[in-house]
């Protein structure tokens, strides 16, 4: 079954497209939170939250300034910097009070013919407890590069990454009865949902992929689970981090790379 985007992807607008940019500016209201991300970047660089009119005005000024500079240089074929704004998911599922997301992998092993493989990844947690009102990005963004900026990271880094098996056991213990989850939800229902979303995303991009013998790509896919256990795709990374900063990553990353090759 083909999914509708709103079933798995938060409402998102491209700021480099005038129609989408104007639609977002009309929709954005005080009291909402949006997350703004640059395209073709990693490690959380350039990401910020839009939480109030002042932040929105700053973004608009930045977009207008970029357009003016390009016009002065007579680079008319270019638009504002490629960015997206994505509706922030307010009520994420929390693990011991902390926000988390899930990094799993899609391997496009070959494009002639197409061969796709899935690998379980790991859980990325913040160092500190979640607070939607916080201005601290380390409360909202879970990737390791951002968490390293938190003063507690050096003493908590081993706790910021969980293997999928530990996550599954935690859900069995904490949520199976209270939320009516089937046993091993993380390894069954959740895993199948990730695979379904990855496959549909691949099919959407398939016509744009170059087909050539020997072409392959390992893609890091980031998922968030809300408090109702709905699964959201946050983004897909064509250059996923392969650092091994803690023991869980040392157990997982080399195996993913080895199996990919």
JSON list of C-alpha atoms in Angstrom, two decimals, residues 3-179:
[
{"chain": "A", "resi": 3, "resn": "UNK", "atom": "CA", "xyz": [1.43, 5.85, 1.97]},
{"chain": "A", "resi": 4, "resn": "UNK", "atom": "CA", "xyz": [0.37, 9.47, 1.90]},
{"chain": "A", "resi": 5, "resn": "UNK", "atom": "CA", "xyz": [3.17, 11.80, 2.97]},
{"chain": "A", "resi": 6, "resn": "UNK", "atom": "CA", "xyz": [1.19, 13.14, 5.92]},
{"chain": "A", "resi": 7, "resn": "UNK", "atom": "CA", "xyz": [1.08, 9.60, 7.33]},
{"chain": "A", "resi": 8, "resn": "UNK", "atom": "CA", "xyz": [4.82, 9.53, 7.98]},
{"chain": "A", "resi": 9, "resn": "UNK", "atom": "CA", "xyz": [6.44, 12.88, 7.11]},
{"chain": "A", "resi": 10, "resn": "UNK", "atom": "CA", "xyz": [5.92, 16.08, 9.16]},
{"chain": "A", "resi": 11, "resn": "UNK", "atom": "CA", "xyz": [4.49, 19.02, 7.22]},
{"chain": "A", "resi": 12, "resn": "UNK", "atom": "CA", "xyz": [7.44, 20.50, 5.34]},
{"chain": "A", "resi": 13, "resn": "UNK", "atom": "CA", "xyz": [8.08, 23.45, 3.00]},
{"chain": "A", "resi": 14, "resn": "UNK", "atom": "CA", "xyz": [11.04, 24.30, 0.77]},
{"chain": "A", "resi": 15, "resn": "UNK", "atom": "CA", "xyz": [12.16, 27.88, 1.30]},
{"chain": "A", "resi": 16, "resn": "UNK", "atom": "CA", "xyz": [13.98, 28.06, -2.05]},
{"chain": "A", "resi": 17, "resn": "UNK", "atom": "CA", "xyz": [10.66, 27.65, -3.89]},
{"chain": "A", "resi": 18, "resn": "UNK", "atom": "CA", "xyz": [8.60, 30.85, -3.85]},
{"chain": "A", "resi": 19, "resn": "UNK", "atom": "CA", "xyz": [5.19, 29.17, -3.75]},
{"chain": "A", "resi": 20, "resn": "UNK", "atom": "CA", "xyz": [6.14, 26.92, -0.84]},
{"chain": "A", "resi": 21, "resn": "UNK", "atom": "CA", "xyz": [7.89, 29.76, 0.98]},
{"chain": "A", "resi": 22, "resn": "UNK", "atom": "CA", "xyz": [4.80, 31.98, 0.73]},
{"chain": "A", "resi": 23, "resn": "UNK", "atom": "CA", "xyz": [2.53, 29.12, 1.80]},
{"chain": "A", "resi": 24, "resn": "UNK", "atom": "CA", "xyz": [4.66, 28.59, 4.90]},
{"chain": "A", "resi": 25, "resn": "UNK", "atom": "CA", "xyz": [4.74, 32.29, 5.80]},
{"chain": "A", "resi": 26, "resn": "UNK", "atom": "CA", "xyz": [0.94, 32.42, 5.57]},
{"chain": "A", "resi": 27, "resn": "UNK", "atom": "CA", "xyz": [0.57, 29.28, 7.68]},
{"chain": "A", "resi": 28, "resn": "UNK", "atom": "CA", "xyz": [3.13, 30.05, 10.38]},
{"chain": "A", "resi": 29, "resn": "UNK", "atom": "CA", "xyz": [1.49, 31.49, 13.49]},
{"chain": "A", "resi": 30, "resn": "UNK", "atom": "CA", "xyz": [2.64, 32.51, 16.93]},
{"chain": "A", "resi": 31, "resn": "UNK", "atom": "CA", "xyz": [2.80, 29.62, 19.37]},
{"chain": "A", "resi": 32, "resn": "UNK", "atom": "CA", "xyz": [3.89, 27.10, 16.75]},
{"chain": "A", "resi": 33, "resn": "UNK", "atom": "CA", "xyz": [7.38, 25.61, 16.58]},
{"chain": "A", "resi": 34, "resn": "UNK", "atom": "CA", "xyz": [9.09, 24.86, 13.28]},
{"chain": "A", "resi": 35, "resn": "UNK", "atom": "CA", "xyz": [12.55, 23.48, 12.67]},
{"chain": "A", "resi": 36, "resn": "UNK", "atom": "CA", "xyz": [14.62, 25.00, 9.89]},
{"chain": "A", "resi": 37, "resn": "UNK", "atom": "CA", "xyz": [17.27, 22.86, 8.18]},
{"chain": "A", "resi": 38, "resn": "UNK", "atom": "CA", "xyz": [19.72, 23.53, 5.36]},
{"chain": "A", "resi": 39, "resn": "UNK", "atom": "CA", "xyz": [19.89, 21.05, 2.49]},
{"chain": "A", "resi": 40, "resn": "UNK", "atom": "CA", "xyz": [23.04, 19.02, 1.81]},
{"chain": "A", "resi": 41, "resn": "UNK", "atom": "CA", "xyz": [24.47, 19.40, 5.31]},
{"chain": "A", "resi": 42, "resn": "UNK", "atom": "CA", "xyz": [25.15, 17.15, 8.28]},
{"chain": "A", "resi": 43, "resn": "UNK", "atom": "CA", "xyz": [26.12, 17.13, 11.96]},
{"chain": "A", "resi": 44, "resn": "UNK", "atom": "CA", "xyz": [23.20, 19.42, 12.76]},
{"chain": "A", "resi": 45, "resn": "UNK", "atom": "CA", "xyz": [24.99, 22.40, 11.21]},
{"chain": "A", "resi": 46, "resn": "UNK", "atom": "CA", "xyz": [22.78, 25.34, 10.33]},
{"chain": "A", "resi": 47, "resn": "UNK", "atom": "CA", "xyz": [19.68, 23.95, 12.07]},
{"chain": "A", "resi": 48, "resn": "UNK", "atom": "CA", "xyz": [17.64, 26.28, 14.25]},
{"chain": "A", "resi": 49, "resn": "UNK", "atom": "CA", "xyz": [14.14, 26.50, 15.72]},
{"chain": "A", "resi": 50, "resn": "UNK", "atom": "CA", "xyz": [11.49, 29.03, 14.78]},
{"chain": "A", "resi": 51, "resn": "UNK", "atom": "CA", "xyz": [9.58, 29.57, 18.01]},
{"chain": "A", "resi": 52, "resn": "UNK", "atom": "CA", "xyz": [8.42, 33.19, 17.92]},
{"chain": "A", "resi": 53, "resn": "UNK", "atom": "CA", "xyz": [7.74, 36.12, 15.56]},
{"chain": "A", "resi": 54, "resn": "UNK", "atom": "CA", "xyz": [11.24, 37.52, 16.09]},
{"chain": "A", "resi": 55, "resn": "UNK", "atom": "CA", "xyz": [12.84, 34.30, 14.82]},
{"chain": "A", "resi": 56, "resn": "UNK", "atom": "CA", "xyz": [10.52, 34.29, 11.82]},
{"chain": "A", "resi": 57, "resn": "UNK", "atom": "CA", "xyz": [11.36, 37.92, 11.04]},
{"chain": "A", "resi": 58, "resn": "UNK", "atom": "CA", "xyz": [15.07, 37.11, 11.23]},
{"chain": "A", "resi": 59, "resn": "UNK", "atom": "CA", "xyz": [14.56, 34.25, 8.77]},
{"chain": "A", "resi": 60, "resn": "UNK", "atom": "CA", "xyz": [12.61, 36.49, 6.37]},
{"chain": "A", "resi": 61, "resn": "UNK", "atom": "CA", "xyz": [15.33, 39.15, 6.53]},
{"chain": "A", "resi": 62, "resn": "UNK", "atom": "CA", "xyz": [17.97, 36.51, 5.81]},
{"chain": "A", "resi": 63, "resn": "UNK", "atom": "CA", "xyz": [16.01, 35.22, 2.79]},
{"chain": "A", "resi": 64, "resn": "UNK", "atom": "CA", "xyz": [15.49, 38.74, 1.43]},
{"chain": "A", "resi": 65, "resn": "UNK", "atom": "CA", "xyz": [19.15, 39.60, 1.97]},
{"chain": "A", "resi": 66, "resn": "UNK", "atom": "CA", "xyz": [20.24, 36.52, 0.05]},
{"chain": "A", "resi": 67, "resn": "UNK", "atom": "CA", "xyz": [17.90, 37.35, -2.82]},
{"chain": "A", "resi": 68, "resn": "UNK", "atom": "CA", "xyz": [19.19, 40.95, -2.97]},
{"chain": "A", "resi": 69, "resn": "UNK", "atom": "CA", "xyz": [22.81, 39.79, -3.06]},
{"chain": "A", "resi": 70, "resn": "UNK", "atom": "CA", "xyz": [22.10, 37.38, -5.89]},
{"chain": "A", "resi": 71, "resn": "UNK", "atom": "CA", "xyz": [20.28, 40.07, -7.86]},
{"chain": "A", "resi": 72, "resn": "UNK", "atom": "CA", "xyz": [23.20, 42.48, -7.45]},
{"chain": "A", "resi": 73, "resn": "UNK", "atom": "CA", "xyz": [25.53, 39.80, -8.76]},
{"chain": "A", "resi": 74, "resn": "UNK", "atom": "CA", "xyz": [23.05, 39.16, -11.58]},
{"chain": "A", "resi": 75, "resn": "UNK", "atom": "CA", "xyz": [22.91, 35.50, -10.70]},
{"chain": "A", "resi": 76, "resn": "UNK", "atom": "CA", "xyz": [19.26, 35.32, -11.67]},
{"chain": "A", "resi": 77, "resn": "UNK", "atom": "CA", "xyz": [19.06, 31.57, -12.07]},
{"chain": "A", "resi": 78, "resn": "UNK", "atom": "CA", "xyz": [19.74, 30.98, -8.38]},
{"chain": "A", "resi": 79, "resn": "UNK", "atom": "CA", "xyz": [17.29, 31.45, -5.53]},
{"chain": "A", "resi": 80, "resn": "UNK", "atom": "CA", "xyz": [17.64, 31.65, -1.75]},
{"chain": "A", "resi": 81, "resn": "UNK", "atom": "CA", "xyz": [19.78, 29.07, 0.03]},
{"chain": "A", "resi": 82, "resn": "UNK", "atom": "CA", "xyz": [18.12, 25.67, -0.16]},
{"chain": "A", "resi": 83, "resn": "UNK", "atom": "CA", "xyz": [16.45, 25.17, 3.20]},
{"chain": "A", "resi": 84, "resn": "UNK", "atom": "CA", "xyz": [13.36, 23.46, 4.48]},
{"chain": "A", "resi": 85, "resn": "UNK", "atom": "CA", "xyz": [11.11, 24.25, 7.40]},
{"chain": "A", "resi": 86, "resn": "UNK", "atom": "CA", "xyz": [9.47, 21.29, 9.06]},
{"chain": "A", "resi": 87, "resn": "UNK", "atom": "CA", "xyz": [6.68, 21.26, 11.62]},
{"chain": "A", "resi": 88, "resn": "UNK", "atom": "CA", "xyz": [8.14, 20.35, 15.00]},
{"chain": "A", "resi": 89, "resn": "UNK", "atom": "CA", "xyz": [6.67, 17.25, 16.65]},
{"chain": "A", "resi": 90, "resn": "UNK", "atom": "CA", "xyz": [5.68, 18.53, 20.08]},
{"chain": "A", "resi": 91, "resn": "UNK", "atom": "CA", "xyz": [4.99, 15.32, 21.96]},
{"chain": "A", "resi": 92, "resn": "UNK", "atom": "CA", "xyz": [7.76, 12.84, 21.22]},
{"chain": "A", "resi": 93, "resn": "UNK", "atom": "CA", "xyz": [8.00, 9.57, 23.06]},
{"chain": "A", "resi": 94, "resn": "UNK", "atom": "CA", "xyz": [10.60, 9.97, 25.81]},
{"chain": "A", "resi": 95, "resn": "UNK", "atom": "CA", "xyz": [13.07, 7.46, 27.21]},
{"chain": "A", "resi": 96, "resn": "UNK", "atom": "CA", "xyz": [13.78, 8.16, 30.87]},
{"chain": "A", "resi": 97, "resn": "UNK", "atom": "CA", "xyz": [12.59, 11.72, 30.26]},
{"chain": "A", "resi": 98, "resn": "UNK", "atom": "CA", "xyz": [14.90, 12.30, 27.30]},
{"chain": "A", "resi": 99, "resn": "UNK", "atom": "CA", "xyz": [14.14, 12.93, 23.64]},
{"chain": "A", "resi": 100, "resn": "UNK", "atom": "CA", "xyz": [15.46, 10.37, 21.17]},
{"chain": "A", "resi": 101, "resn": "UNK", "atom": "CA", "xyz": [15.35, 9.35, 17.54]},
{"chain": "A", "resi": 102, "resn": "UNK", "atom": "CA", "xyz": [16.35, 6.23, 15.63]},
{"chain": "A", "resi": 103, "resn": "UNK", "atom": "CA", "xyz": [19.09, 5.97, 13.01]},
{"chain": "A", "resi": 104, "resn": "UNK", "atom": "CA", "xyz": [18.69, 2.97, 10.70]},
{"chain": "A", "resi": 105, "resn": "UNK", "atom": "CA", "xyz": [20.18, 2.25, 7.30]},
{"chain": "A", "resi": 106, "resn": "UNK", "atom": "CA", "xyz": [19.05, 1.77, 3.73]},
{"chain": "A", "resi": 107, "resn": "UNK", "atom": "CA", "xyz": [21.65, 0.31, 1.39]},
{"chain": "A", "resi": 108, "resn": "UNK", "atom": "CA", "xyz": [21.04, 0.78, -2.33]},
{"chain": "A", "resi": 109, "resn": "UNK", "atom": "CA", "xyz": [23.50, -1.96, -3.19]},
{"chain": "A", "resi": 110, "resn": "UNK", "atom": "CA", "xyz": [23.09, -1.76, -6.95]},
{"chain": "A", "resi": 111, "resn": "UNK", "atom": "CA", "xyz": [21.15, 0.29, -9.51]},
{"chain": "A", "resi": 112, "resn": "UNK", "atom": "CA", "xyz": [21.42, -2.12, -12.44]},
{"chain": "A", "resi": 113, "resn": "UNK", "atom": "CA", "xyz": [19.40, -4.02, -11.33]},
{"chain": "A", "resi": 114, "resn": "UNK", "atom": "CA", "xyz": [18.09, -2.34, -8.17]},
{"chain": "A", "resi": 115, "resn": "UNK", "atom": "CA", "xyz": [18.99, -4.15, -4.95]},
{"chain": "A", "resi": 116, "resn": "UNK", "atom": "CA", "xyz": [17.94, -2.73, -1.58]},
{"chain": "A", "resi": 117, "resn": "UNK", "atom": "CA", "xyz": [18.88, -3.85, 1.91]},
{"chain": "A", "resi": 118, "resn": "UNK", "atom": "CA", "xyz": [17.85, -2.71, 5.40]},
{"chain": "A", "resi": 119, "resn": "UNK", "atom": "CA", "xyz": [19.96, -2.66, 8.56]},
{"chain": "A", "resi": 120, "resn": "UNK", "atom": "CA", "xyz": [18.85, -1.98, 12.11]},
{"chain": "A", "resi": 121, "resn": "UNK", "atom": "CA", "xyz": [20.68, 0.96, 13.60]},
{"chain": "A", "resi": 122, "resn": "UNK", "atom": "CA", "xyz": [20.67, 2.47, 17.05]},
{"chain": "A", "resi": 123, "resn": "UNK", "atom": "CA", "xyz": [18.89, 4.91, 19.36]},
{"chain": "A", "resi": 124, "resn": "UNK", "atom": "CA", "xyz": [20.25, 8.45, 19.85]},
{"chain": "A", "resi": 125, "resn": "UNK", "atom": "CA", "xyz": [19.31, 10.23, 23.07]},
{"chain": "A", "resi": 126, "resn": "UNK", "atom": "CA", "xyz": [19.90, 13.71, 24.43]},
{"chain": "A", "resi": 127, "resn": "UNK", "atom": "CA", "xyz": [22.05, 14.32, 27.49]},
{"chain": "A", "resi": 128, "resn": "UNK", "atom": "CA", "xyz": [19.34, 16.19, 29.40]},
{"chain": "A", "resi": 129, "resn": "UNK", "atom": "CA", "xyz": [15.60, 15.84, 29.95]},
{"chain": "A", "resi": 130, "resn": "UNK", "atom": "CA", "xyz": [13.20, 17.12, 27.33]},
{"chain": "A", "resi": 131, "resn": "UNK", "atom": "CA", "xyz": [11.63, 20.55, 27.65]},
{"chain": "A", "resi": 132, "resn": "UNK", "atom": "CA", "xyz": [9.73, 21.83, 24.59]},
{"chain": "A", "resi": 133, "resn": "UNK", "atom": "CA", "xyz": [10.19, 25.44, 25.77]},
{"chain": "A", "resi": 134, "resn": "UNK", "atom": "CA", "xyz": [13.98, 25.19, 26.04]},
{"chain": "A", "resi": 135, "resn": "UNK", "atom": "CA", "xyz": [16.15, 27.35, 23.78]},
{"chain": "A", "resi": 136, "resn": "UNK", "atom": "CA", "xyz": [19.02, 24.85, 24.07]},
{"chain": "A", "resi": 137, "resn": "UNK", "atom": "CA", "xyz": [19.42, 22.94, 20.79]},
{"chain": "A", "resi": 138, "resn": "UNK", "atom": "CA", "xyz": [20.95, 19.98, 22.64]},
{"chain": "A", "resi": 139, "resn": "UNK", "atom": "CA", "xyz": [17.49, 19.41, 24.15]},
{"chain": "A", "resi": 140, "resn": "UNK", "atom": "CA", "xyz": [15.89, 19.16, 20.69]},
{"chain": "A", "resi": 141, "resn": "UNK", "atom": "CA", "xyz": [18.53, 17.60, 18.40]},
{"chain": "A", "resi": 142, "resn": "UNK", "atom": "CA", "xyz": [19.85, 14.14, 19.19]},
{"chain": "A", "resi": 143, "resn": "UNK", "atom": "CA", "xyz": [22.80, 13.65, 16.87]},
{"chain": "A", "resi": 144, "resn": "UNK", "atom": "CA", "xyz": [26.17, 13.12, 18.51]},
{"chain": "A", "resi": 145, "resn": "UNK", "atom": "CA", "xyz": [27.85, 16.20, 17.03]},
{"chain": "A", "resi": 146, "resn": "UNK", "atom": "CA", "xyz": [25.22, 18.44, 18.63]},
{"chain": "A", "resi": 147, "resn": "UNK", "atom": "CA", "xyz": [25.24, 16.53, 21.93]},
{"chain": "A", "resi": 148, "resn": "UNK", "atom": "CA", "xyz": [29.01, 17.04, 22.22]},
{"chain": "A", "resi": 149, "resn": "UNK", "atom": "CA", "xyz": [28.26, 20.73, 22.75]},
{"chain": "A", "resi": 150, "resn": "UNK", "atom": "CA", "xyz": [26.46, 19.90, 26.00]},
{"chain": "A", "resi": 151, "resn": "UNK", "atom": "CA", "xyz": [28.69, 20.18, 29.06]},
{"chain": "A", "resi": 152, "resn": "UNK", "atom": "CA", "xyz": [27.41, 16.82, 30.35]},
{"chain": "A", "resi": 153, "resn": "UNK", "atom": "CA", "xyz": [28.35, 14.89, 27.20]},
{"chain": "A", "resi": 154, "resn": "UNK", "atom": "CA", "xyz": [31.79, 13.71, 28.36]},
{"chain": "A", "resi": 155, "resn": "UNK", "atom": "CA", "xyz": [30.33, 11.96, 31.40]},
{"chain": "A", "resi": 156, "resn": "UNK", "atom": "CA", "xyz": [27.11, 10.76, 29.72]},
{"chain": "A", "resi": 157, "resn": "UNK", "atom": "CA", "xyz": [28.20, 9.86, 26.20]},
{"chain": "A", "resi": 158, "resn": "UNK", "atom": "CA", "xyz": [27.86, 6.09, 26.75]},
{"chain": "A", "resi": 159, "resn": "UNK", "atom": "CA", "xyz": [24.24, 6.69, 27.78]},
{"chain": "A", "resi": 160, "resn": "UNK", "atom": "CA", "xyz": [23.38, 8.74, 24.67]},
{"chain": "A", "resi": 161, "resn": "UNK", "atom": "CA", "xyz": [23.34, 5.71, 22.34]},
{"chain": "A", "resi": 162, "resn": "UNK", "atom": "CA", "xyz": [21.34, 2.52, 22.88]},
{"chain": "A", "resi": 163, "resn": "UNK", "atom": "CA", "xyz": [21.41, -0.64, 20.78]},
{"chain": "A", "resi": 164, "resn": "UNK", "atom": "CA", "xyz": [18.06, -1.62, 19.29]},
{"chain": "A", "resi": 165, "resn": "UNK", "atom": "CA", "xyz": [17.84, -4.68, 21.55]},
{"chain": "A", "resi": 166, "resn": "UNK", "atom": "CA", "xyz": [18.05, -2.53, 24.69]},
{"chain": "A", "resi": 167, "resn": "UNK", "atom": "CA", "xyz": [15.41, -0.17, 23.26]},
{"chain": "A", "resi": 168, "resn": "UNK", "atom": "CA", "xyz": [13.14, -3.16, 22.57]},
{"chain": "A", "resi": 169, "resn": "UNK", "atom": "CA", "xyz": [13.57, -4.49, 26.12]},
{"chain": "A", "resi": 170, "resn": "UNK", "atom": "CA", "xyz": [12.86, -1.03, 27.56]},
{"chain": "A", "resi": 171, "resn": "UNK", "atom": "CA", "xyz": [9.60, -0.73, 25.60]},
{"chain": "A", "resi": 172, "resn": "UNK", "atom": "CA", "xyz": [8.57, -4.24, 26.66]},
{"chain": "A", "resi": 173, "resn": "UNK", "atom": "CA", "xyz": [9.11, -3.33, 30.29]},
{"chain": "A", "resi": 174, "resn": "UNK", "atom": "CA", "xyz": [7.77, 0.24, 30.38]},
{"chain": "A", "resi": 175, "resn": "UNK", "atom": "CA", "xyz": [5.07, 0.45, 27.70]},
{"chain": "A", "resi": 176, "resn": "UNK", "atom": "CA", "xyz": [3.84, -3.01, 26.78]},
{"chain": "A", "resi": 177, "resn": "UNK", "atom": "CA", "xyz": [1.08, -3.06, 29.39]},
{"chain": "A", "resi": 178, "resn": "UNK", "atom": "CA", "xyz": [0.40, 0.65, 29.84]},
{"chain": "A", "resi": 179, "resn": "UNK", "atom": "CA", "xyz": [0.20, 1.41, 26.10]}
]
